[in-house]
Coordinates of C-alpha atoms in Angstrom, one line a residue:
X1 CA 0.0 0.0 0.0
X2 CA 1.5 3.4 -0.9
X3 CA 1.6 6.4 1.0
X4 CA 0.6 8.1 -2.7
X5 CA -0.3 11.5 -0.9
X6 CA 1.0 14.0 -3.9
X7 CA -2.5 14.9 -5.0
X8 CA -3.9 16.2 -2.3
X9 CA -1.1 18.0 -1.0
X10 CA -2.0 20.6 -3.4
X11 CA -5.3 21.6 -1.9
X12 CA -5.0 24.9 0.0
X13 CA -8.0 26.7 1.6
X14 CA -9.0 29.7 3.3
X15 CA -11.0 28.6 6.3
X16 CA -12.8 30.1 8.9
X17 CA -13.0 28.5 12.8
X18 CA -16.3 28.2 13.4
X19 CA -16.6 26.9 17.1
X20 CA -13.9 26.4 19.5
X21 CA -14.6 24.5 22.5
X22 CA -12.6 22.6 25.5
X23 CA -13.6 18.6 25.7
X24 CA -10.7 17.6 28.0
X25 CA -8.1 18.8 30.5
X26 CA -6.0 21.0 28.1
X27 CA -7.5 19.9 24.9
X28 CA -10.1 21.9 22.5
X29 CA -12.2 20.9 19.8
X30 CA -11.8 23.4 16.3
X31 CA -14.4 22.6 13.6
X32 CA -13.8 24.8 10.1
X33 CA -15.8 26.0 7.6
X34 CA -15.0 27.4 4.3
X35 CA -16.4 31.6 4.5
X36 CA -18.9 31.1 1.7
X37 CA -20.6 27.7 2.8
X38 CA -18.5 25.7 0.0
X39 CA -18.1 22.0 0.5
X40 CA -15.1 21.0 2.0
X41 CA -12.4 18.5 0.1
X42 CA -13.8 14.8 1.1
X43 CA -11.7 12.6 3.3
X44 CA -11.4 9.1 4.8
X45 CA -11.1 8.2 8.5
X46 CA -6.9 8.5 9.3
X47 CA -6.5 11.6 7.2
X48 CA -5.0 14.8 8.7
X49 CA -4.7 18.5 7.1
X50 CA -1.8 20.6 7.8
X51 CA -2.9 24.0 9.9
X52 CA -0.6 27.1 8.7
X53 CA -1.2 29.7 12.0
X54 CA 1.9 31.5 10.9
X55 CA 5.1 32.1 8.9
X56 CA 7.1 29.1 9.8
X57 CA 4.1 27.5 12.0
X58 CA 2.2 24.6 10.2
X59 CA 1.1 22.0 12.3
X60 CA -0.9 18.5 11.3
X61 CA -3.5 17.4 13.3
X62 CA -6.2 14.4 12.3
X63 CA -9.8 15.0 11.5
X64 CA -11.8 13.5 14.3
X65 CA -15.3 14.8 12.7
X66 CA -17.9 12.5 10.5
X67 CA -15.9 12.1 6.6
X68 CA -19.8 12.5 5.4
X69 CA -20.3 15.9 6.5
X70 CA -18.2 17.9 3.9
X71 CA -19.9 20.8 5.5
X72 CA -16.9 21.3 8.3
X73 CA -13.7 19.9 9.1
X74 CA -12.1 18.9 12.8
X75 CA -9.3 18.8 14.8
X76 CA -9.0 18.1 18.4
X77 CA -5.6 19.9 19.5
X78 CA -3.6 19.1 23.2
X79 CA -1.9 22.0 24.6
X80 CA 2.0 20.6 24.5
X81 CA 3.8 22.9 26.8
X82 CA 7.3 21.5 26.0
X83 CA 6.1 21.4 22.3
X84 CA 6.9 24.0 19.2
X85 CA 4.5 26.7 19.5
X86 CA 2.0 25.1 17.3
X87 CA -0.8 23.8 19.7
X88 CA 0.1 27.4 22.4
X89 CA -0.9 29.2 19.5
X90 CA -4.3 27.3 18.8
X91 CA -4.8 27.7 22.7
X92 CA -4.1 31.1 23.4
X93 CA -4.0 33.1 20.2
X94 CA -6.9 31.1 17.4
X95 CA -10.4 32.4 18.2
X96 CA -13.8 32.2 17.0
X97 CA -14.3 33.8 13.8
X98 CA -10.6 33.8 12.6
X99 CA -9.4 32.9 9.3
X100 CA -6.8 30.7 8.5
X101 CA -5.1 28.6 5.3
X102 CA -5.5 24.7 5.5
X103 CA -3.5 22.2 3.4
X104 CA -4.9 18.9 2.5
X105 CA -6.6 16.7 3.6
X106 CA -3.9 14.2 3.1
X107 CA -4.4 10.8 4.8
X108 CA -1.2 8.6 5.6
X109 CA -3.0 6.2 8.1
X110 CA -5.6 4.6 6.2
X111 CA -8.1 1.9 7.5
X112 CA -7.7 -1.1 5.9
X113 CA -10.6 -3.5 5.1
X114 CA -10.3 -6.0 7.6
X115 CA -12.8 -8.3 9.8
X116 CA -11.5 -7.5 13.4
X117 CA -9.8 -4.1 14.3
X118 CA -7.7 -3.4 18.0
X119 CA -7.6 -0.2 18.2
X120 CA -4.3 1.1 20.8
X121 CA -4.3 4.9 21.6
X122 CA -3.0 7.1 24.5
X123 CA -3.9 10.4 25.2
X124 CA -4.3 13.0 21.9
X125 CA -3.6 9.9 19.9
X126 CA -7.1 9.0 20.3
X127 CA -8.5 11.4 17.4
X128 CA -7.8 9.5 14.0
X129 CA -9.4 6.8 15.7
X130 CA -13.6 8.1 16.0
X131 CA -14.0 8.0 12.6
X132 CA -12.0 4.6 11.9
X133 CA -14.0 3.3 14.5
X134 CA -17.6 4.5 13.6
X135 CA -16.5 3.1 10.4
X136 CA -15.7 0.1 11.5
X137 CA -18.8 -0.5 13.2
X138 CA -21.0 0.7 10.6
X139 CA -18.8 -2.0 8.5
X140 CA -20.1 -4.9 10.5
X141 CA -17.0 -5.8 12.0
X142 CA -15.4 -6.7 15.2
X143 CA -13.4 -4.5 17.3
X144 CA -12.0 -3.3 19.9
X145 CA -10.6 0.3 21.9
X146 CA -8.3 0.6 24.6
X147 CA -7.2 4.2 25.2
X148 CA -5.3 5.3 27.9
X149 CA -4.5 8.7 29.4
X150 CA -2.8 10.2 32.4
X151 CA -6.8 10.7 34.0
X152 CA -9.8 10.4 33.1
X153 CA -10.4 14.0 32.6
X154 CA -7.5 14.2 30.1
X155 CA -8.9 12.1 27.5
X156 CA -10.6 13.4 24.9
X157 CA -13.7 11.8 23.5
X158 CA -14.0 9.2 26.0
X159 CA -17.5 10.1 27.6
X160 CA -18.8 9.7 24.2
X161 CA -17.3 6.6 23.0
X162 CA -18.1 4.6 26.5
X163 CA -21.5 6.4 25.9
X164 CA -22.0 5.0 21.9
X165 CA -20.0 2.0 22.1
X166 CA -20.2 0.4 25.7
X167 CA -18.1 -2.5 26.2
X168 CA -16.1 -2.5 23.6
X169 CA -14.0 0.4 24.8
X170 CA -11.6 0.3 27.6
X171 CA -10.6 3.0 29.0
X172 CA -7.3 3.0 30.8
X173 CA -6.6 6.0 32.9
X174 CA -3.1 5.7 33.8
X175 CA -3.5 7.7 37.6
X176 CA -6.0 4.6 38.3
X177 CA -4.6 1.2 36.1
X178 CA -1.3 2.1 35.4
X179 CA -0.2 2.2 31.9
X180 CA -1.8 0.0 29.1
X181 CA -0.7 -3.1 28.9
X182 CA -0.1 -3.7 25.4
X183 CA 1.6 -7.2 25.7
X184 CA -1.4 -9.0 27.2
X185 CA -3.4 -6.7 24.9
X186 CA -1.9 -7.9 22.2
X187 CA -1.0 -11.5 23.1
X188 CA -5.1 -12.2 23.3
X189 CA -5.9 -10.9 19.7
X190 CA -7.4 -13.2 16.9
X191 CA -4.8 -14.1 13.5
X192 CA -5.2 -11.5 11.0
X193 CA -6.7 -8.3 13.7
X194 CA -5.3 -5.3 12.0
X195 CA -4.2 -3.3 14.7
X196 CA -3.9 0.8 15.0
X197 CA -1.9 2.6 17.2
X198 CA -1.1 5.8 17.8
X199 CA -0.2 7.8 20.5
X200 CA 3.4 9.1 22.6
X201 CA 6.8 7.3 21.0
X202 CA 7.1 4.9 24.3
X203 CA 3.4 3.2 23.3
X204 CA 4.3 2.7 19.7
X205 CA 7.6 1.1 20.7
X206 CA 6.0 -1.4 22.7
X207 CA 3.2 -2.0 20.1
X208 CA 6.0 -2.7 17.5
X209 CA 8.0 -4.8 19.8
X210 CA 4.9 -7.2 20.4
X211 CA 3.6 -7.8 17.1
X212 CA 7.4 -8.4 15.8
X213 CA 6.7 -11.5 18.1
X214 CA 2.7 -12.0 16.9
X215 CA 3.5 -12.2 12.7
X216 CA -0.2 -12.9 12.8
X217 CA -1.2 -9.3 13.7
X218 CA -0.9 -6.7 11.1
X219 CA 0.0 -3.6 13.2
X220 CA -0.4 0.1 11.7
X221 CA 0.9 3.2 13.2
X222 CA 1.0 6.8 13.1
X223 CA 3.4 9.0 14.8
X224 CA 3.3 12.6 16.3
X225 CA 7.5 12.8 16.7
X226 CA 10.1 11.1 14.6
X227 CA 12.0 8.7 15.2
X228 CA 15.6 8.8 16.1
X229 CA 17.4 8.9 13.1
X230 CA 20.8 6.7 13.4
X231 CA 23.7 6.4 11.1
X232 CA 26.1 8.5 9.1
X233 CA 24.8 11.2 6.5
X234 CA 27.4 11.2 3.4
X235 CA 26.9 13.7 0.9
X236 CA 25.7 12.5 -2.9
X237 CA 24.1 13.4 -5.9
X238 CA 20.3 14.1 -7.1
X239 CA 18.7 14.6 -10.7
X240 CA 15.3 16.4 -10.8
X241 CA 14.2 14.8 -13.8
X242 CA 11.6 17.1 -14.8
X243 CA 13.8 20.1 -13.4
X244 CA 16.6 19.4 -15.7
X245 CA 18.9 19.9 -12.6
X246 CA 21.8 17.7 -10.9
X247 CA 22.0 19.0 -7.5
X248 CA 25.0 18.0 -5.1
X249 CA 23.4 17.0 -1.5
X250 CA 26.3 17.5 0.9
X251 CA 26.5 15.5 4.1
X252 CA 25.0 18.4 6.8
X253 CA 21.9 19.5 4.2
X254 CA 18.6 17.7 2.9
X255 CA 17.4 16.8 -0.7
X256 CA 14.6 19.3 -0.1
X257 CA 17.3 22.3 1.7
X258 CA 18.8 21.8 -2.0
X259 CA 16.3 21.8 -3.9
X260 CA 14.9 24.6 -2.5
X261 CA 17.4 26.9 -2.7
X262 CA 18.1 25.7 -6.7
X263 CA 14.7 27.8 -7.2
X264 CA 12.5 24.1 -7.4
X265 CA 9.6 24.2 -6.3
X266 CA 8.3 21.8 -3.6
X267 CA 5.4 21.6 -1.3
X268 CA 6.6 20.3 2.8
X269 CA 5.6 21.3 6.1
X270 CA 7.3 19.3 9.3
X271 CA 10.5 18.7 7.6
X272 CA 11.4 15.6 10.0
X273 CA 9.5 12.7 8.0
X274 CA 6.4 12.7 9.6
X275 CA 3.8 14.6 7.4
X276 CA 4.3 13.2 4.5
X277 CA 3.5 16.7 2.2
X278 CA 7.2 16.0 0.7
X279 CA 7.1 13.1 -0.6
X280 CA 8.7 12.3 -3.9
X281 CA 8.9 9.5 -6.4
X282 CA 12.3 7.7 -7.0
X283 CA 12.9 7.0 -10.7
X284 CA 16.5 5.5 -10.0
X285 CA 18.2 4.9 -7.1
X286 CA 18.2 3.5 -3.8
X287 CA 17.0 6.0 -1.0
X288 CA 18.3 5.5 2.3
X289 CA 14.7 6.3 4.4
X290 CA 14.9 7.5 7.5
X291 CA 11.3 9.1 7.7
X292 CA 8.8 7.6 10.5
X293 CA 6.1 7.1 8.3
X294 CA 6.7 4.6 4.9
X295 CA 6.2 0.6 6.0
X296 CA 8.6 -1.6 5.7
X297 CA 6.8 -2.8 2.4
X298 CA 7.0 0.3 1.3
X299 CA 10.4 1.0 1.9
X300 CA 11.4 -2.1 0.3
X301 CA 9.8 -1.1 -2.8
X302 CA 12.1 1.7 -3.1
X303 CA 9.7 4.0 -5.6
X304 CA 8.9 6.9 -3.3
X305 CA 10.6 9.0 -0.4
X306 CA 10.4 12.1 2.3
X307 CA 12.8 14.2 0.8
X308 CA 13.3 16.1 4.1
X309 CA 15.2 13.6 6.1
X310 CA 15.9 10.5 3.6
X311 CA 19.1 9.9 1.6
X312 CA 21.0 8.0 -0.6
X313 CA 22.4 4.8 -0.1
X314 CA 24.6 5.2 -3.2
X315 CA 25.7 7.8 -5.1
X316 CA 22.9 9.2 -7.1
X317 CA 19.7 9.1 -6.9
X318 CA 17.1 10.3 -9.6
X319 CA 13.8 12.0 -7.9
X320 CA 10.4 13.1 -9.7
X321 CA 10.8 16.8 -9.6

Protein backbone atom coordinates (compact mmCIF):
# COMPACT_ATOMS: atom_id res chain seq x y z
CA UNK A 1 0.00 0.00 0.00
CA UNK A 2 1.46 3.37 -0.87
CA UNK A 3 1.57 6.40 0.96
CA UNK A 4 0.61 8.14 -2.67
CA UNK A 5 -0.32 11.51 -0.89
CA UNK A 6 0.95 14.04 -3.87
CA UNK A 7 -2.53 14.93 -5.05
CA UNK A 8 -3.90 16.20 -2.29
CA UNK A 9 -1.11 18.00 -1.01
CA UNK A 10 -1.96 20.58 -3.42
CA UNK A 11 -5.26 21.64 -1.91
CA UNK A 12 -5.03 24.86 0.04
CA UNK A 13 -8.01 26.74 1.58
CA UNK A 14 -8.99 29.70 3.29
CA UNK A 15 -11.02 28.60 6.29
CA UNK A 16 -12.83 30.11 8.92
CA UNK A 17 -13.04 28.47 12.84
CA UNK A 18 -16.35 28.20 13.36
CA UNK A 19 -16.57 26.85 17.09
CA UNK A 20 -13.88 26.36 19.52
CA UNK A 21 -14.61 24.51 22.53
CA UNK A 22 -12.57 22.56 25.47
CA UNK A 23 -13.64 18.63 25.71
CA UNK A 24 -10.72 17.55 28.03
CA UNK A 25 -8.14 18.77 30.45
CA UNK A 26 -6.00 21.01 28.09
CA UNK A 27 -7.54 19.94 24.89
CA UNK A 28 -10.09 21.91 22.51
CA UNK A 29 -12.17 20.94 19.80
CA UNK A 30 -11.78 23.41 16.29
CA UNK A 31 -14.43 22.62 13.60
CA UNK A 32 -13.77 24.82 10.11
CA UNK A 33 -15.80 26.03 7.64
CA UNK A 34 -15.04 27.40 4.33
CA UNK A 35 -16.44 31.57 4.50
CA UNK A 36 -18.94 31.13 1.69
CA UNK A 37 -20.60 27.68 2.75
CA UNK A 38 -18.48 25.74 -0.03
CA UNK A 39 -18.13 22.05 0.50
CA UNK A 40 -15.07 21.01 1.95
CA UNK A 41 -12.39 18.49 0.07
CA UNK A 42 -13.83 14.84 1.13
CA UNK A 43 -11.66 12.63 3.26
CA UNK A 44 -11.43 9.08 4.77
CA UNK A 45 -11.06 8.23 8.49
CA UNK A 46 -6.92 8.53 9.29
CA UNK A 47 -6.51 11.61 7.18
CA UNK A 48 -5.00 14.81 8.74
CA UNK A 49 -4.68 18.46 7.13
CA UNK A 50 -1.76 20.57 7.83
CA UNK A 51 -2.89 23.98 9.85
CA UNK A 52 -0.65 27.07 8.65
CA UNK A 53 -1.17 29.65 11.97
CA UNK A 54 1.91 31.51 10.89
CA UNK A 55 5.11 32.11 8.95
CA UNK A 56 7.06 29.14 9.80
CA UNK A 57 4.09 27.53 12.03
CA UNK A 58 2.22 24.57 10.23
CA UNK A 59 1.10 22.05 12.30
CA UNK A 60 -0.88 18.54 11.30
CA UNK A 61 -3.49 17.45 13.31
CA UNK A 62 -6.19 14.36 12.31
CA UNK A 63 -9.76 15.05 11.50
CA UNK A 64 -11.80 13.52 14.33
CA UNK A 65 -15.25 14.82 12.66
CA UNK A 66 -17.87 12.47 10.54
CA UNK A 67 -15.90 12.15 6.58
CA UNK A 68 -19.75 12.53 5.43
CA UNK A 69 -20.30 15.88 6.51
CA UNK A 70 -18.25 17.90 3.94
CA UNK A 71 -19.85 20.83 5.55
CA UNK A 72 -16.91 21.29 8.26
CA UNK A 73 -13.72 19.93 9.10
CA UNK A 74 -12.15 18.93 12.85
CA UNK A 75 -9.30 18.80 14.82
CA UNK A 76 -8.97 18.15 18.38
CA UNK A 77 -5.63 19.86 19.48
CA UNK A 78 -3.65 19.06 23.18
CA UNK A 79 -1.90 21.97 24.63
CA UNK A 80 2.04 20.62 24.55
CA UNK A 81 3.75 22.86 26.78
CA UNK A 82 7.34 21.49 26.00
CA UNK A 83 6.08 21.36 22.29
CA UNK A 84 6.93 24.04 19.23
CA UNK A 85 4.54 26.75 19.46
CA UNK A 86 2.00 25.13 17.26
CA UNK A 87 -0.77 23.75 19.70
CA UNK A 88 0.06 27.35 22.35
CA UNK A 89 -0.86 29.16 19.49
CA UNK A 90 -4.27 27.29 18.83
CA UNK A 91 -4.84 27.67 22.68
CA UNK A 92 -4.10 31.07 23.44
CA UNK A 93 -4.04 33.13 20.25
CA UNK A 94 -6.92 31.06 17.38
CA UNK A 95 -10.40 32.38 18.23
CA UNK A 96 -13.81 32.21 16.98
CA UNK A 97 -14.29 33.80 13.79
CA UNK A 98 -10.64 33.83 12.64
CA UNK A 99 -9.39 32.86 9.29
CA UNK A 100 -6.80 30.72 8.47
CA UNK A 101 -5.07 28.57 5.29
CA UNK A 102 -5.48 24.70 5.50
CA UNK A 103 -3.54 22.16 3.36
CA UNK A 104 -4.89 18.90 2.50
CA UNK A 105 -6.55 16.69 3.61
CA UNK A 106 -3.86 14.17 3.09
CA UNK A 107 -4.39 10.80 4.77
CA UNK A 108 -1.15 8.65 5.61
CA UNK A 109 -3.01 6.17 8.06
CA UNK A 110 -5.57 4.63 6.20
CA UNK A 111 -8.06 1.86 7.50
CA UNK A 112 -7.68 -1.09 5.86
CA UNK A 113 -10.60 -3.52 5.14
CA UNK A 114 -10.29 -6.03 7.63
CA UNK A 115 -12.84 -8.27 9.77
CA UNK A 116 -11.49 -7.52 13.37
CA UNK A 117 -9.82 -4.13 14.34
CA UNK A 118 -7.74 -3.43 17.95
CA UNK A 119 -7.62 -0.17 18.25
CA UNK A 120 -4.32 1.11 20.79
CA UNK A 121 -4.33 4.94 21.56
CA UNK A 122 -2.99 7.14 24.51
CA UNK A 123 -3.95 10.35 25.18
CA UNK A 124 -4.35 13.00 21.93
CA UNK A 125 -3.55 9.90 19.92
CA UNK A 126 -7.13 8.99 20.29
CA UNK A 127 -8.51 11.45 17.40
CA UNK A 128 -7.80 9.52 14.00
CA UNK A 129 -9.43 6.80 15.74
CA UNK A 130 -13.64 8.12 15.96
CA UNK A 131 -14.03 8.00 12.55
CA UNK A 132 -11.98 4.61 11.91
CA UNK A 133 -13.95 3.29 14.51
CA UNK A 134 -17.59 4.49 13.59
CA UNK A 135 -16.53 3.13 10.37
CA UNK A 136 -15.68 0.10 11.47
CA UNK A 137 -18.77 -0.50 13.16
CA UNK A 138 -21.03 0.66 10.58
CA UNK A 139 -18.80 -1.98 8.46
CA UNK A 140 -20.07 -4.92 10.53
CA UNK A 141 -16.99 -5.76 11.99
CA UNK A 142 -15.42 -6.74 15.21
CA UNK A 143 -13.40 -4.53 17.32
CA UNK A 144 -12.02 -3.29 19.95
CA UNK A 145 -10.57 0.30 21.88
CA UNK A 146 -8.32 0.62 24.59
CA UNK A 147 -7.16 4.20 25.17
CA UNK A 148 -5.32 5.29 27.87
CA UNK A 149 -4.46 8.72 29.42
CA UNK A 150 -2.81 10.18 32.36
CA UNK A 151 -6.76 10.67 34.02
CA UNK A 152 -9.84 10.43 33.11
CA UNK A 153 -10.39 14.03 32.62
CA UNK A 154 -7.51 14.22 30.09
CA UNK A 155 -8.94 12.10 27.54
CA UNK A 156 -10.63 13.39 24.85
CA UNK A 157 -13.70 11.77 23.47
CA UNK A 158 -13.97 9.22 26.04
CA UNK A 159 -17.49 10.08 27.58
CA UNK A 160 -18.75 9.67 24.25
CA UNK A 161 -17.35 6.56 23.04
CA UNK A 162 -18.14 4.58 26.47
CA UNK A 163 -21.49 6.37 25.90
CA UNK A 164 -21.99 4.96 21.92
CA UNK A 165 -19.97 1.95 22.08
CA UNK A 166 -20.22 0.36 25.75
CA UNK A 167 -18.09 -2.46 26.24
CA UNK A 168 -16.10 -2.48 23.56
CA UNK A 169 -13.96 0.45 24.79
CA UNK A 170 -11.57 0.30 27.63
CA UNK A 171 -10.62 3.00 28.97
CA UNK A 172 -7.31 3.04 30.84
CA UNK A 173 -6.58 5.97 32.91
CA UNK A 174 -3.15 5.66 33.84
CA UNK A 175 -3.53 7.69 37.59
CA UNK A 176 -5.99 4.64 38.25
CA UNK A 177 -4.55 1.24 36.13
CA UNK A 178 -1.25 2.07 35.44
CA UNK A 179 -0.17 2.16 31.90
CA UNK A 180 -1.80 0.05 29.06
CA UNK A 181 -0.66 -3.10 28.87
CA UNK A 182 -0.10 -3.72 25.35
CA UNK A 183 1.56 -7.20 25.66
CA UNK A 184 -1.42 -9.03 27.22
CA UNK A 185 -3.43 -6.72 24.88
CA UNK A 186 -1.91 -7.86 22.15
CA UNK A 187 -0.95 -11.48 23.10
CA UNK A 188 -5.06 -12.23 23.29
CA UNK A 189 -5.89 -10.92 19.75
CA UNK A 190 -7.37 -13.22 16.88
CA UNK A 191 -4.80 -14.10 13.53
CA UNK A 192 -5.22 -11.51 10.99
CA UNK A 193 -6.70 -8.32 13.72
CA UNK A 194 -5.32 -5.30 12.05
CA UNK A 195 -4.23 -3.32 14.74
CA UNK A 196 -3.92 0.80 15.00
CA UNK A 197 -1.94 2.60 17.24
CA UNK A 198 -1.15 5.80 17.78
CA UNK A 199 -0.16 7.85 20.51
CA UNK A 200 3.39 9.12 22.60
CA UNK A 201 6.77 7.31 20.97
CA UNK A 202 7.09 4.91 24.29
CA UNK A 203 3.35 3.22 23.28
CA UNK A 204 4.31 2.68 19.66
CA UNK A 205 7.59 1.08 20.71
CA UNK A 206 5.96 -1.39 22.67
CA UNK A 207 3.17 -2.05 20.08
CA UNK A 208 6.05 -2.66 17.49
CA UNK A 209 7.99 -4.77 19.84
CA UNK A 210 4.85 -7.15 20.38
CA UNK A 211 3.61 -7.75 17.12
CA UNK A 212 7.35 -8.41 15.82
CA UNK A 213 6.67 -11.54 18.13
CA UNK A 214 2.70 -12.00 16.86
CA UNK A 215 3.47 -12.17 12.72
CA UNK A 216 -0.20 -12.90 12.79
CA UNK A 217 -1.17 -9.33 13.68
CA UNK A 218 -0.92 -6.66 11.11
CA UNK A 219 0.02 -3.55 13.16
CA UNK A 220 -0.42 0.14 11.65
CA UNK A 221 0.93 3.24 13.23
CA UNK A 222 1.04 6.82 13.12
CA UNK A 223 3.41 8.95 14.83
CA UNK A 224 3.33 12.64 16.27
CA UNK A 225 7.54 12.82 16.73
CA UNK A 226 10.10 11.14 14.55
CA UNK A 227 12.01 8.69 15.24
CA UNK A 228 15.56 8.84 16.10
CA UNK A 229 17.37 8.93 13.10
CA UNK A 230 20.85 6.70 13.40
CA UNK A 231 23.69 6.36 11.12
CA UNK A 232 26.15 8.54 9.09
CA UNK A 233 24.84 11.16 6.48
CA UNK A 234 27.42 11.24 3.36
CA UNK A 235 26.90 13.65 0.85
CA UNK A 236 25.69 12.52 -2.88
CA UNK A 237 24.06 13.41 -5.87
CA UNK A 238 20.27 14.09 -7.13
CA UNK A 239 18.67 14.61 -10.71
CA UNK A 240 15.32 16.37 -10.85
CA UNK A 241 14.23 14.76 -13.77
CA UNK A 242 11.62 17.05 -14.83
CA UNK A 243 13.79 20.06 -13.37
CA UNK A 244 16.59 19.44 -15.71
CA UNK A 245 18.93 19.93 -12.61
CA UNK A 246 21.82 17.70 -10.93
CA UNK A 247 22.03 18.95 -7.51
CA UNK A 248 25.02 17.96 -5.06
CA UNK A 249 23.36 16.99 -1.53
CA UNK A 250 26.26 17.53 0.92
CA UNK A 251 26.53 15.55 4.13
CA UNK A 252 24.96 18.39 6.80
CA UNK A 253 21.85 19.50 4.19
CA UNK A 254 18.62 17.73 2.91
CA UNK A 255 17.36 16.80 -0.71
CA UNK A 256 14.61 19.33 -0.09
CA UNK A 257 17.26 22.26 1.66
CA UNK A 258 18.80 21.79 -1.95
CA UNK A 259 16.32 21.81 -3.89
CA UNK A 260 14.85 24.61 -2.50
CA UNK A 261 17.40 26.87 -2.74
CA UNK A 262 18.07 25.73 -6.66
CA UNK A 263 14.73 27.79 -7.21
CA UNK A 264 12.51 24.10 -7.35
CA UNK A 265 9.64 24.24 -6.28
CA UNK A 266 8.31 21.84 -3.57
CA UNK A 267 5.36 21.59 -1.26
CA UNK A 268 6.56 20.27 2.81
CA UNK A 269 5.63 21.25 6.07
CA UNK A 270 7.28 19.31 9.25
CA UNK A 271 10.46 18.69 7.62
CA UNK A 272 11.44 15.61 10.01
CA UNK A 273 9.47 12.74 7.97
CA UNK A 274 6.38 12.65 9.63
CA UNK A 275 3.85 14.56 7.43
CA UNK A 276 4.25 13.17 4.46
CA UNK A 277 3.51 16.69 2.20
CA UNK A 278 7.16 15.98 0.72
CA UNK A 279 7.10 13.09 -0.61
CA UNK A 280 8.66 12.26 -3.93
CA UNK A 281 8.93 9.51 -6.39
CA UNK A 282 12.27 7.72 -6.98
CA UNK A 283 12.87 7.00 -10.67
CA UNK A 284 16.51 5.54 -9.97
CA UNK A 285 18.20 4.89 -7.09
CA UNK A 286 18.23 3.49 -3.81
CA UNK A 287 16.98 6.05 -1.02
CA UNK A 288 18.32 5.47 2.31
CA UNK A 289 14.70 6.27 4.36
CA UNK A 290 14.95 7.50 7.53
CA UNK A 291 11.25 9.07 7.67
CA UNK A 292 8.80 7.62 10.55
CA UNK A 293 6.07 7.13 8.31
CA UNK A 294 6.70 4.57 4.87
CA UNK A 295 6.21 0.59 6.00
CA UNK A 296 8.61 -1.60 5.74
CA UNK A 297 6.75 -2.79 2.40
CA UNK A 298 7.04 0.32 1.31
CA UNK A 299 10.36 1.03 1.90
CA UNK A 300 11.43 -2.11 0.29
CA UNK A 301 9.76 -1.11 -2.84
CA UNK A 302 12.11 1.65 -3.08
CA UNK A 303 9.73 3.95 -5.56
CA UNK A 304 8.93 6.87 -3.26
CA UNK A 305 10.60 8.97 -0.42
CA UNK A 306 10.37 12.09 2.27
CA UNK A 307 12.80 14.25 0.78
CA UNK A 308 13.27 16.11 4.07
CA UNK A 309 15.15 13.61 6.10
CA UNK A 310 15.89 10.54 3.58
CA UNK A 311 19.10 9.89 1.61
CA UNK A 312 21.02 7.97 -0.55
CA UNK A 313 22.39 4.77 -0.06
CA UNK A 314 24.65 5.23 -3.19
CA UNK A 315 25.69 7.80 -5.07
CA UNK A 316 22.94 9.18 -7.08
CA UNK A 317 19.66 9.10 -6.87
CA UNK A 318 17.07 10.29 -9.62
CA UNK A 319 13.84 12.01 -7.88
CA UNK A 320 10.40 13.15 -9.71
CA UNK A 321 10.83 16.82 -9.63
Amino acid sequence: MTVNTLPSADIDLEVLLAHRETIADGVVRLAFRRPGGELLPPWAPGAHVDLLLGPGLVRQYSLCGDPGDRSVLEVAVLREHSGRGGSEFVHDVLRTGDRLRIRGPRNNFPLVSADRYLFLAGGIGITPFVPMIAAADESGAEWELYYGGRTRSSMAFAEDLRQKYGDRVTLWPQDRSGLLDVHGILGTAFEDTAVYCCGPEPLLAVAEQACAQLPGLGLHLERFSPKEITGPSTGFDVELARSGLTLAVPDDRSILEVAEDAGVPVLSSCREGTCGTCETPVLAGVPDHRDSLLTADERAANDTMMICVSRACGRKLVLDL
